[in-house]
mmCIF file of C-alpha atoms in Angstrom:
data_model
loop_
_atom_site.group_PDB
_atom_site.id
_atom_site.type_symbol
_atom_site.label_atom_id
_atom_site.label_comp_id
_atom_site.label_asym_id
_atom_site.label_seq_id
_atom_site.Cartn_x
_atom_site.Cartn_y
_atom_site.Cartn_z
ATOM 1 C CA MET A 1 0.033 -0.295 -0.349
ATOM 2 C CA ILE A 2 1.346 3.186 -0.991
ATOM 3 C CA CYS A 3 -0.006 5.933 1.876
ATOM 4 C CA GLU A 4 2.659 8.721 0.313
ATOM 5 C CA TYR A 5 0.541 12.133 -0.546
ATOM 6 C CA GLU A 6 -0.500 12.133 -4.664
ATOM 7 C CA ARG A 7 -1.696 14.762 -7.007
ATOM 8 C CA VAL A 8 -5.448 14.538 -8.114
ATOM 9 C CA ARG A 9 -6.519 15.051 -11.436
ATOM 10 C CA LEU A 10 -10.836 15.061 -11.964
ATOM 11 C CA PRO A 11 -11.739 15.287 -14.918
ATOM 12 C CA ALA A 12 -15.515 15.188 -14.530
ATOM 13 C CA HIS A 13 -15.020 18.575 -12.227
ATOM 14 C CA GLN A 14 -13.585 20.330 -13.851
ATOM 15 C CA ARG A 15 -15.768 23.115 -13.716
ATOM 16 C CA ALA A 16 -15.757 23.372 -10.232
ATOM 17 C CA GLY A 17 -11.979 23.815 -9.636
ATOM 18 C CA ALA A 18 -9.873 23.067 -6.745
ATOM 19 C CA LYS A 19 -11.227 26.813 -5.179
ATOM 20 C CA ASP A 20 -9.204 25.864 -1.826
ATOM 21 C CA GLY A 21 -6.161 24.708 -2.609
ATOM 22 C CA VAL A 22 -5.060 21.139 -5.183
ATOM 23 C CA PHE A 23 -6.476 18.339 -5.033
ATOM 24 C CA ARG A 24 -4.458 15.313 -3.320
ATOM 25 C CA ALA A 25 -5.333 11.981 -1.705
ATOM 26 C CA HIS A 26 -3.767 9.075 -0.258
ATOM 27 C CA ALA A 27 -1.777 6.952 -3.957
ATOM 28 C CA GLY A 28 -3.117 4.246 -2.261
ATOM 29 C CA MET A 29 -6.267 4.401 -2.611
ATOM 30 C CA TRP A 30 -6.413 6.136 -5.048
ATOM 31 C CA HIS A 31 -4.823 4.212 -7.896
ATOM 32 C CA SER A 32 -6.869 1.326 -6.572
ATOM 33 C CA ALA A 33 -10.383 3.383 -6.917
ATOM 34 C CA LEU A 34 -9.092 4.353 -10.265
ATOM 35 C CA LEU A 35 -8.490 0.323 -11.281
ATOM 36 C CA LEU A 36 -11.624 -0.124 -9.942
ATOM 37 C CA ALA A 37 -13.108 3.052 -12.435
ATOM 38 C CA ASP A 38 -11.727 1.998 -15.546
ATOM 39 C CA ALA A 39 -14.424 0.390 -17.843
ATOM 40 C CA SER A 40 -12.337 -3.311 -18.279
ATOM 41 C CA SER A 41 -12.377 -3.659 -14.105
ATOM 42 C CA GLU A 42 -15.165 -5.971 -13.379
ATOM 43 C CA VAL A 43 -16.665 -3.838 -10.429
ATOM 44 C CA PHE A 44 -17.827 -1.284 -13.397
ATOM 45 C CA LYS A 45 -20.111 -3.602 -15.967
ATOM 46 C CA GLU A 46 -21.600 -4.926 -13.572
ATOM 47 C CA VAL A 47 -22.714 -1.067 -11.793
ATOM 48 C CA ALA A 48 -22.978 -0.216 -15.220
ATOM 49 C CA GLU A 49 -25.368 -3.320 -16.560
ATOM 50 C CA ALA A 50 -27.647 -2.289 -13.560
ATOM 51 C CA LEU A 51 -27.663 1.553 -13.876
ATOM 52 C CA ARG A 52 -28.989 0.697 -17.246
ATOM 53 C CA MET A 53 -31.309 -2.039 -16.539
ATOM 54 C CA PHE A 54 -33.322 0.558 -13.583
ATOM 55 C CA PRO A 55 -32.982 3.448 -14.953
ATOM 56 C CA GLU A 56 -35.341 4.771 -11.994
ATOM 57 C CA TYR A 57 -32.010 3.956 -9.969
ATOM 58 C CA GLY A 58 -29.712 5.802 -8.817
ATOM 59 C CA LEU A 59 -26.319 5.006 -7.361
ATOM 60 C CA VAL A 60 -25.288 4.613 -3.565
ATOM 61 C CA ILE A 61 -21.399 2.989 -3.146
ATOM 62 C CA THR A 62 -20.604 1.825 0.534
ATOM 63 C CA GLY A 63 -16.837 0.551 2.629
ATOM 64 C CA HIS A 64 -15.331 0.054 6.124
ATOM 65 C CA SER A 65 -12.212 1.049 5.978
ATOM 66 C CA LEU A 66 -9.663 0.755 4.059
ATOM 67 C CA GLY A 67 -12.826 -0.502 1.863
ATOM 68 C CA GLY A 68 -14.904 3.568 2.181
ATOM 69 C CA GLY A 69 -11.764 5.262 1.270
ATOM 70 C CA VAL A 70 -11.543 3.926 -1.677
ATOM 71 C CA ALA A 71 -15.098 3.860 -1.714
ATOM 72 C CA SER A 72 -15.069 6.907 -1.506
ATOM 73 C CA LEU A 73 -12.250 8.381 -4.083
ATOM 74 C CA LEU A 74 -14.316 5.626 -6.804
ATOM 75 C CA THR A 75 -17.732 7.930 -6.291
ATOM 76 C CA LEU A 76 -15.564 10.718 -7.014
ATOM 77 C CA LEU A 77 -14.619 8.918 -9.975
ATOM 78 C CA TRP A 78 -18.165 8.349 -11.013
ATOM 79 C CA SER A 79 -18.811 11.665 -10.550
ATOM 80 C CA GLN A 80 -19.287 15.503 -11.869
ATOM 81 C CA PRO A 81 -20.830 18.112 -9.896
ATOM 82 C CA LEU A 82 -24.082 20.214 -10.432
ATOM 83 C CA PHE A 83 -22.641 23.308 -9.586
ATOM 84 C CA ASP A 84 -19.939 25.291 -9.753
ATOM 85 C CA HIS A 85 -17.382 27.260 -7.576
ATOM 86 C CA ALA A 86 -19.229 31.201 -8.337
ATOM 87 C CA ASP A 87 -22.883 29.765 -7.257
ATOM 88 C CA GLU A 88 -20.390 28.584 -4.122
ATOM 89 C CA LEU A 89 -18.871 31.340 -3.948
ATOM 90 C CA LEU A 90 -22.015 33.872 -3.907
ATOM 91 C CA SER A 91 -23.806 31.928 -1.491
ATOM 92 C CA GLY A 92 -21.972 33.407 0.532
ATOM 93 C CA SER A 93 -22.160 29.838 3.006
ATOM 94 C CA THR A 94 -20.198 27.032 4.441
ATOM 95 C CA PRO A 95 -18.331 24.423 2.516
ATOM 96 C CA GLY A 96 -21.082 21.948 0.961
ATOM 97 C CA LEU A 97 -23.839 24.087 1.523
ATOM 98 C CA LEU A 98 -25.223 26.468 -1.601
ATOM 99 C CA ALA A 99 -27.560 29.079 -0.632
ATOM 100 C CA GLY A 100 -30.198 27.132 -2.371
ATOM 101 C CA GLY A 101 -29.264 24.082 -0.528
ATOM 102 C CA PRO A 102 -27.023 21.083 -0.215
ATOM 103 C CA ARG A 103 -24.722 20.650 -2.814
ATOM 104 C CA GLN A 104 -25.850 17.583 -6.019
ATOM 105 C CA PHE A 105 -24.447 16.096 -7.486
ATOM 106 C CA ALA A 106 -24.726 13.161 -10.607
ATOM 107 C CA THR A 107 -23.410 10.349 -12.308
ATOM 108 C CA ALA A 108 -20.346 11.063 -15.279
ATOM 109 C CA GLU A 109 -20.392 9.621 -18.523
ATOM 110 C CA CYS A 110 -16.884 9.859 -18.454
ATOM 111 C CA PHE A 111 -14.937 6.162 -17.252
ATOM 112 C CA GLY A 112 -18.433 4.779 -20.064
ATOM 113 C CA LEU A 113 -21.515 5.050 -16.814
ATOM 114 C CA VAL A 114 -24.719 6.364 -17.201
ATOM 115 C CA ALA A 115 -24.617 9.998 -17.093
ATOM 116 C CA SER A 116 -27.008 12.065 -15.213
ATOM 117 C CA ARG A 117 -27.676 9.606 -12.342
ATOM 118 C CA PRO A 118 -27.612 10.572 -8.186
ATOM 119 C CA ILE A 119 -24.890 9.349 -6.873
ATOM 120 C CA HIS A 120 -23.473 9.237 -3.028
ATOM 121 C CA CYS A 121 -20.984 7.210 -0.577
ATOM 122 C CA PHE A 122 -21.512 6.222 2.667
ATOM 123 C CA SER A 123 -17.793 5.680 4.196
ATOM 124 C CA PHE A 124 -17.886 3.822 8.051
ATOM 125 C CA GLY A 125 -14.691 4.205 10.025
ATOM 126 C CA SER A 126 -13.191 7.152 7.209
ATOM 127 C CA PRO A 127 -10.169 6.137 6.764
ATOM 128 C CA CYS A 128 -7.459 9.592 6.229
ATOM 129 C CA SER A 129 -8.322 9.169 2.096
ATOM 130 C CA THR A 130 -8.229 12.834 0.738
ATOM 131 C CA ASN A 131 -6.510 16.414 1.400
ATOM 132 C CA ALA A 132 -8.688 19.362 3.304
ATOM 133 C CA ALA A 133 -8.933 21.055 -0.120
ATOM 134 C CA LEU A 134 -11.007 17.700 -1.302
ATOM 135 C CA SER A 135 -12.752 17.044 1.497
ATOM 136 C CA TYR A 136 -14.371 19.476 2.161
ATOM 137 C CA TYR A 137 -15.347 19.774 -1.885
ATOM 138 C CA CYS A 138 -16.456 16.223 -1.554
ATOM 139 C CA ARG A 139 -19.381 17.435 1.043
ATOM 140 C CA GLY A 140 -22.686 16.794 -0.707
ATOM 141 C CA LEU A 141 -21.451 14.121 -2.236
ATOM 142 C CA VAL A 142 -19.786 11.533 0.474
ATOM 143 C CA THR A 143 -21.005 10.454 4.072
ATOM 144 C CA SER A 144 -18.281 9.486 6.719
ATOM 145 C CA LEU A 145 -19.072 8.509 10.019
ATOM 146 C CA THR A 146 -16.604 7.305 12.451
ATOM 147 C CA ASN A 147 -16.475 6.456 15.862
ATOM 148 C CA ALA A 148 -14.683 9.148 18.021
ATOM 149 C CA ASP A 149 -11.390 7.479 19.777
ATOM 150 C CA ASP A 150 -10.885 5.519 16.053
ATOM 151 C CA PHE A 151 -7.764 5.777 14.813
ATOM 152 C CA VAL A 152 -8.305 4.901 11.649
ATOM 153 C CA SER A 153 -9.697 7.849 11.140
ATOM 154 C CA PHE A 154 -6.373 10.846 11.911
ATOM 155 C CA LEU A 155 -3.828 8.575 10.265
ATOM 156 C CA SER A 156 -1.729 9.951 7.339
ATOM 157 C CA VAL A 157 0.845 10.440 6.777
ATOM 158 C CA GLY A 158 1.636 13.306 7.976
ATOM 159 C CA ALA A 159 0.934 12.492 11.295
ATOM 160 C CA PHE A 160 3.299 10.786 11.567
ATOM 161 C CA MET A 161 5.726 12.774 10.407
ATOM 162 C CA ASP A 162 4.137 15.013 12.964
ATOM 163 C CA LEU A 163 5.406 12.173 15.125
ATOM 164 C CA LEU A 164 8.832 12.110 14.429
ATOM 165 C CA ASN A 165 9.159 16.098 15.018
ATOM 166 C CA ILE A 166 7.955 15.640 18.397
ATOM 167 C CA SER A 167 10.344 12.567 19.267
ATOM 168 C CA ALA A 168 13.097 14.962 18.263
ATOM 169 C CA VAL A 169 11.977 18.116 20.581
ATOM 170 C CA LEU A 170 11.701 16.528 23.072
ATOM 171 C CA ASN A 171 14.834 15.385 22.935
ATOM 172 C CA ARG A 172 15.866 18.438 23.291
ATOM 173 C CA GLU A 173 13.423 19.214 26.343
ATOM 174 C CA ARG A 174 15.374 15.631 28.327
ATOM 175 C CA GLY A 175 17.150 17.841 30.227
ATOM 176 C CA VAL A 176 14.832 20.090 31.489
ATOM 177 C CA ALA A 177 12.528 17.362 32.099
ATOM 178 C CA GLU A 178 14.755 15.140 34.104
ATOM 179 C CA LYS A 179 15.849 18.633 35.745
ATOM 180 C CA ILE A 180 11.932 19.769 37.363
ATOM 181 C CA MET A 181 10.653 15.410 37.553
ATOM 182 C CA ARG A 182 13.937 14.887 40.356
ATOM 183 C CA GLY A 183 12.598 17.580 42.098
ATOM 184 C CA PHE A 184 9.116 16.864 42.465
ATOM 185 C CA LEU A 185 10.175 13.413 43.231
ATOM 186 C CA SER A 186 12.556 14.719 45.809
ATOM 187 C CA ARG A 187 9.256 16.080 47.516
ATOM 188 C CA GLN A 188 6.667 13.404 47.062
ATOM 189 C CA ARG A 189 8.948 11.360 48.967
ATOM 190 C CA ALA A 190 9.942 14.190 51.309
ATOM 191 C CA LYS A 191 6.011 13.731 51.995
ATOM 192 C CA LEU A 192 5.797 10.515 52.332
ATOM 193 C CA GLY A 193 8.310 10.562 55.116
ATOM 194 C CA GLU A 194 6.626 13.307 57.360
ATOM 195 C CA LYS A 195 4.111 10.239 57.512
ATOM 196 C CA LEU A 196 6.493 6.717 57.869
ATOM 197 C CA ARG A 197 8.372 8.852 60.671
ATOM 198 C CA TRP A 198 5.188 7.984 63.048
ATOM 199 C CA PHE A 199 5.578 4.328 62.355
ATOM 200 C CA ASP A 200 9.131 4.304 64.014
ATOM 201 C CA PHE A 201 9.843 3.815 59.740
ATOM 202 C CA ASP A 202 14.301 3.317 59.766
ATOM 203 C CA PHE A 203 14.378 5.770 57.048
ATOM 204 C CA SER A 204 18.271 4.591 56.316
ATOM 205 C CA LYS A 205 16.010 1.571 54.440
ATOM 206 C CA LEU A 206 14.793 4.213 51.897
ATOM 207 C CA ARG A 207 17.326 4.707 49.633
ATOM 208 C CA ALA A 208 15.347 7.065 47.575
ATOM 209 C CA TYR A 209 16.516 9.392 50.136
ATOM 210 C CA ASP A 210 20.033 12.504 50.341
ATOM 211 C CA ASP A 211 21.529 13.471 52.982
ATOM 212 C CA ASP A 212 20.253 16.429 51.352
ATOM 213 C CA GLU A 213 16.101 16.483 51.787
ATOM 214 C CA GLU A 214 14.693 18.536 53.330
ATOM 215 C CA LEU A 215 13.514 16.154 56.266
ATOM 216 C CA ALA A 216 14.486 16.801 60.431
ATOM 217 C CA THR A 217 17.548 14.803 61.231
ATOM 218 C CA ASP A 218 17.711 12.092 63.636
ATOM 219 C CA ASP A 219 20.298 14.071 65.598
ATOM 220 C CA GLU A 220 17.181 17.201 66.082
ATOM 221 C CA GLN A 221 14.377 14.620 66.601
ATOM 222 C CA SER A 222 16.737 13.417 69.586
ATOM 223 C CA SER A 223 17.331 17.445 70.381
ATOM 224 C CA ALA A 224 13.904 18.462 70.164
ATOM 225 C CA THR A 225 13.190 14.811 72.463
ATOM 226 C CA LYS A 226 15.387 15.604 75.129
ATOM 227 C CA CYS A 227 14.483 19.354 75.658
ATOM 228 C CA GLY A 228 10.545 17.841 77.009
ATOM 229 C CA ASP A 229 9.192 20.726 75.203
ATOM 230 C CA ALA A 230 6.061 18.582 73.101
ATOM 231 C CA TRP A 231 4.731 21.348 72.176
ATOM 232 C CA GLY A 232 8.443 22.852 70.852
ATOM 233 C CA VAL A 233 8.691 19.942 68.484
ATOM 234 C CA ARG A 234 5.121 20.445 67.201
ATOM 235 C CA THR A 235 5.124 24.078 66.312
ATOM 236 C CA SER A 236 8.638 22.786 64.379
ATOM 237 C CA GLN A 237 7.058 20.592 62.214
ATOM 238 C CA SER A 238 3.769 22.522 61.648
ATOM 239 C CA LYS A 239 6.741 25.527 60.240
ATOM 240 C CA GLN A 240 8.795 22.269 58.390
ATOM 241 C CA SER A 241 5.606 21.008 57.065
ATOM 242 C CA LYS A 242 4.215 24.526 55.267
ATOM 243 C CA MET A 243 7.214 25.254 53.859
ATOM 244 C CA ARG A 244 6.683 21.116 52.510
ATOM 245 C CA ALA A 245 4.077 22.188 51.093
ATOM 246 C CA ASP A 246 5.118 25.557 49.914
ATOM 247 C CA ALA A 247 7.912 23.993 48.437
ATOM 248 C CA VAL A 248 5.354 21.339 46.855
ATOM 249 C CA GLU A 249 2.595 23.440 45.392
ATOM 250 C CA GLN A 250 5.886 25.974 43.921
ATOM 251 C CA GLU A 251 7.404 21.678 42.120
ATOM 252 C CA GLU A 252 3.985 22.184 41.338
ATOM 253 C CA ARG A 253 3.847 25.262 38.918
ATOM 254 C CA GLU A 254 7.113 24.743 37.834
ATOM 255 C CA ILE A 255 5.947 21.983 35.658
ATOM 256 C CA ASP A 256 2.676 22.582 35.148
ATOM 257 C CA ASP A 257 4.003 26.269 33.205
ATOM 258 C CA TRP A 258 6.678 23.421 31.609
ATOM 259 C CA HIS A 259 3.692 21.076 30.728
ATOM 260 C CA LEU A 260 1.833 24.068 28.545
ATOM 261 C CA SER A 261 5.248 25.919 27.691
ATOM 262 C CA LEU A 262 5.935 21.889 25.818
ATOM 263 C CA VAL A 263 2.629 21.570 24.543
ATOM 264 C CA LYS A 264 2.687 24.810 22.329
ATOM 265 C CA THR A 265 6.090 24.311 21.450
ATOM 266 C CA LEU A 266 5.039 20.658 20.383
ATOM 267 C CA ARG A 267 1.999 22.240 18.448
ATOM 268 C CA ALA A 268 3.822 24.706 16.711
ATOM 269 C CA ASN A 269 5.992 21.634 15.599
ATOM 270 C CA MET A 270 2.776 19.866 14.396
ATOM 271 C CA ASP A 271 2.965 21.380 11.264
ATOM 272 C CA SER A 272 2.865 18.587 8.359
ATOM 273 C CA GLU A 273 0.328 18.317 5.514
ATOM 274 C CA LYS A 274 -1.670 15.767 6.401
ATOM 275 C CA LEU A 275 -5.104 13.958 4.675
ATOM 276 C CA TYR A 276 -7.868 13.829 6.390
ATOM 277 C CA PRO A 277 -11.518 11.335 5.939
ATOM 278 C CA PRO A 278 -13.391 12.865 3.825
ATOM 279 C CA GLY A 279 -16.990 15.238 3.033
ATOM 280 C CA ASP A 280 -20.182 15.220 5.557
ATOM 281 C CA VAL A 281 -18.526 14.253 8.244
ATOM 282 C CA PHE A 282 -20.251 12.568 10.981
ATOM 283 C CA VAL A 283 -18.658 11.951 15.124
ATOM 284 C CA LEU A 284 -20.521 8.706 17.285
ATOM 285 C CA ALA A 285 -20.498 9.669 19.987
ATOM 286 C CA ALA A 286 -20.935 8.298 24.048
ATOM 287 C CA PRO A 287 -20.879 10.675 27.391
ATOM 288 C CA GLY A 288 -16.717 9.963 28.347
ATOM 289 C CA ASP A 289 -15.705 9.779 24.248
ATOM 290 C CA ASP A 290 -16.179 13.763 23.410
ATOM 291 C CA GLN A 291 -17.026 16.706 25.484
ATOM 292 C CA ILE A 292 -19.896 17.694 22.967
ATOM 293 C CA ALA A 293 -20.753 14.100 23.815
ATOM 294 C CA ASP A 294 -19.932 14.922 27.732
ATOM 295 C CA ALA A 295 -21.857 17.866 27.572
ATOM 296 C CA GLN A 296 -24.906 16.614 25.564
ATOM 297 C CA LEU A 297 -26.392 13.336 26.053
ATOM 298 C CA PRO A 298 -27.712 12.811 29.353
ATOM 299 C CA GLU A 299 -26.254 11.257 32.661
ATOM 300 C CA THR A 300 -27.163 8.153 33.018
ATOM 301 C CA ALA A 301 -26.178 4.931 35.164
ATOM 302 C CA ALA A 302 -25.533 3.349 32.419
ATOM 303 C CA SER A 303 -22.746 6.025 31.463
ATOM 304 C CA LYS A 304 -21.468 5.973 33.736
ATOM 305 C CA ALA A 305 -20.446 2.544 34.757
ATOM 306 C CA ALA A 306 -18.856 3.136 31.420
ATOM 307 C CA ASP A 307 -21.240 0.591 29.769
ATOM 308 C CA GLU A 308 -20.292 0.638 26.088
ATOM 309 C CA ASP A 309 -23.255 -1.771 24.848
ATOM 310 C CA HIS A 310 -26.179 0.466 27.298
ATOM 311 C CA ALA A 311 -24.906 3.956 26.918
ATOM 312 C CA PRO A 312 -26.630 6.500 24.869
ATOM 313 C CA VAL A 313 -25.355 7.255 22.124
ATOM 314 C CA GLY A 314 -25.104 10.475 19.630
ATOM 315 C CA LEU A 315 -24.486 11.978 16.106
ATOM 316 C CA PHE A 316 -22.695 15.217 15.348
ATOM 317 C CA TYR A 317 -21.431 17.320 12.519
ATOM 318 C CA CYS A 318 -17.694 17.927 12.223
ATOM 319 C CA PRO A 319 -17.703 21.270 10.264
ATOM 320 C CA ASP A 320 -14.420 21.167 10.392
ATOM 321 C CA VAL A 321 -12.413 18.375 9.885
ATOM 322 C CA ALA A 322 -8.747 19.617 9.980
ATOM 323 C CA ASP A 323 -9.597 20.869 13.218
ATOM 324 C CA ARG A 324 -10.254 18.006 14.738
ATOM 325 C CA PHE A 325 -9.000 14.943 13.295
ATOM 326 C CA THR A 326 -4.731 17.345 12.798
ATOM 327 C CA GLU A 327 -3.546 15.710 16.135
ATOM 328 C CA LEU A 328 -3.621 11.567 16.872
ATOM 329 C CA ARG A 329 -6.201 10.621 19.938
ATOM 330 C CA PHE A 330 -4.515 8.079 22.007
ATOM 331 C CA SER A 331 -7.706 6.124 23.896
ATOM 332 C CA ARG A 332 -7.810 2.754 25.571
ATOM 333 C CA ASN A 333 -11.019 2.405 22.544
ATOM 334 C CA MET A 334 -8.864 3.875 19.187
ATOM 335 C CA ILE A 335 -8.952 -0.578 18.289
ATOM 336 C CA VAL A 336 -12.143 -1.706 19.327
ATOM 337 C CA HIS A 337 -13.993 1.857 18.312
ATOM 338 C CA HIS A 338 -12.634 0.777 14.565
ATOM 339 C CA LEU A 339 -14.290 -2.151 14.551
ATOM 340 C CA PRO A 340 -17.316 -3.173 12.123
ATOM 341 C CA SER A 341 -19.281 -4.878 15.141
ATOM 342 C CA THR A 342 -18.899 -1.710 16.819
ATOM 343 C CA TYR A 343 -20.637 0.457 14.777
ATOM 344 C CA GLU A 344 -22.868 -1.316 14.207
ATOM 345 C CA ARG A 345 -23.762 -1.456 17.504
ATOM 346 C CA ARG A 346 -23.407 1.722 17.626
ATOM 347 C CA LEU A 347 -25.500 3.040 14.767
ATOM 348 C CA SER A 348 -28.326 0.061 16.170
ATOM 349 C CA ALA A 349 -28.854 2.546 19.907
ATOM 350 C CA LEU A 350 -28.777 4.988 17.864
ATOM 351 C CA VAL A 351 -31.550 4.079 16.250
ATOM 352 C CA HIS A 352 -33.618 2.423 18.577
ATOM 353 C CA GLU A 353 -33.573 5.427 20.423
ATOM 354 C CA ALA A 354 -34.582 7.905 17.487
ATOM 355 C CA HIS A 355 -37.937 5.106 17.307
ATOM 356 C CA GLN A 356 -37.797 5.691 21.633
ATOM 357 C CA THR A 357 -38.770 9.375 20.516
ATOM 358 C CA PRO A 358 -41.514 10.974 21.210
#
């Protein structure tokens, strides 16, 4: 599979053009779609014959994962726009919509297919197959459905290049990170030591403690014991505890500042060109999957218990794929959310909830 990007030509879409820039696609999926679109392929022959036999039918193409990416590009090859960019610019609307309604496409005759039939693609677990310009252009032609944590919808060569850049930045920051984390862990060990002191614990057995730890030494403890001033001991320990608490708070502020600075640096280096799911992208999400789902879906006992089979599921439109899918998303469900069975279960739950709604 060729994962590089390839500039694509769309003979039947000349008047629409690439208003937002150059059209690029996943090279391997694009060449697979070209093989299927060709008039000599068995797929083309079957589809063309079916359209001739049923003149009242349109064409719906669908697929999951890699099949969904190829299906999206095949739909693009077999289609033609029933609009031009002048209409879109005059409308002043967002990409994918015209002033008079949704963008319209029909089958094209450039490959010998029956022309002027309705055509659409539904892609499930859609992989990153188009750049942002081509993804927006496919709105009205392709509908992509992805689970919130489906990692395939975030993967492209650009995402892996970002990981390499991040690794280089983290390597440069390693010395600073180690220094800050050593200080923080030292404070945490001091807090632990404060609690263990009451159990008459022998601190010489803890190799993690250094001689310069800000703990009361054995000499200080013995002198306080000899003087018998219990109040003085408690006051001294209280002051030491406060000093330690202030020191820990300062360390935590330093770590927070460093984290913020590091995140900004990392994101500044995550500028590789990426591919995205094409067309109108919808996200299936349950509470805990996504901030939008957490805000809009009801909080039930099932969702609190993270019961995947009974948690409410919502369908949310993604207006900006470049914003949502530009960074890799890692979670414990990243593999499970890509399985066809997960899509089937969640869509069934969504349909069931729709039927139950008065």
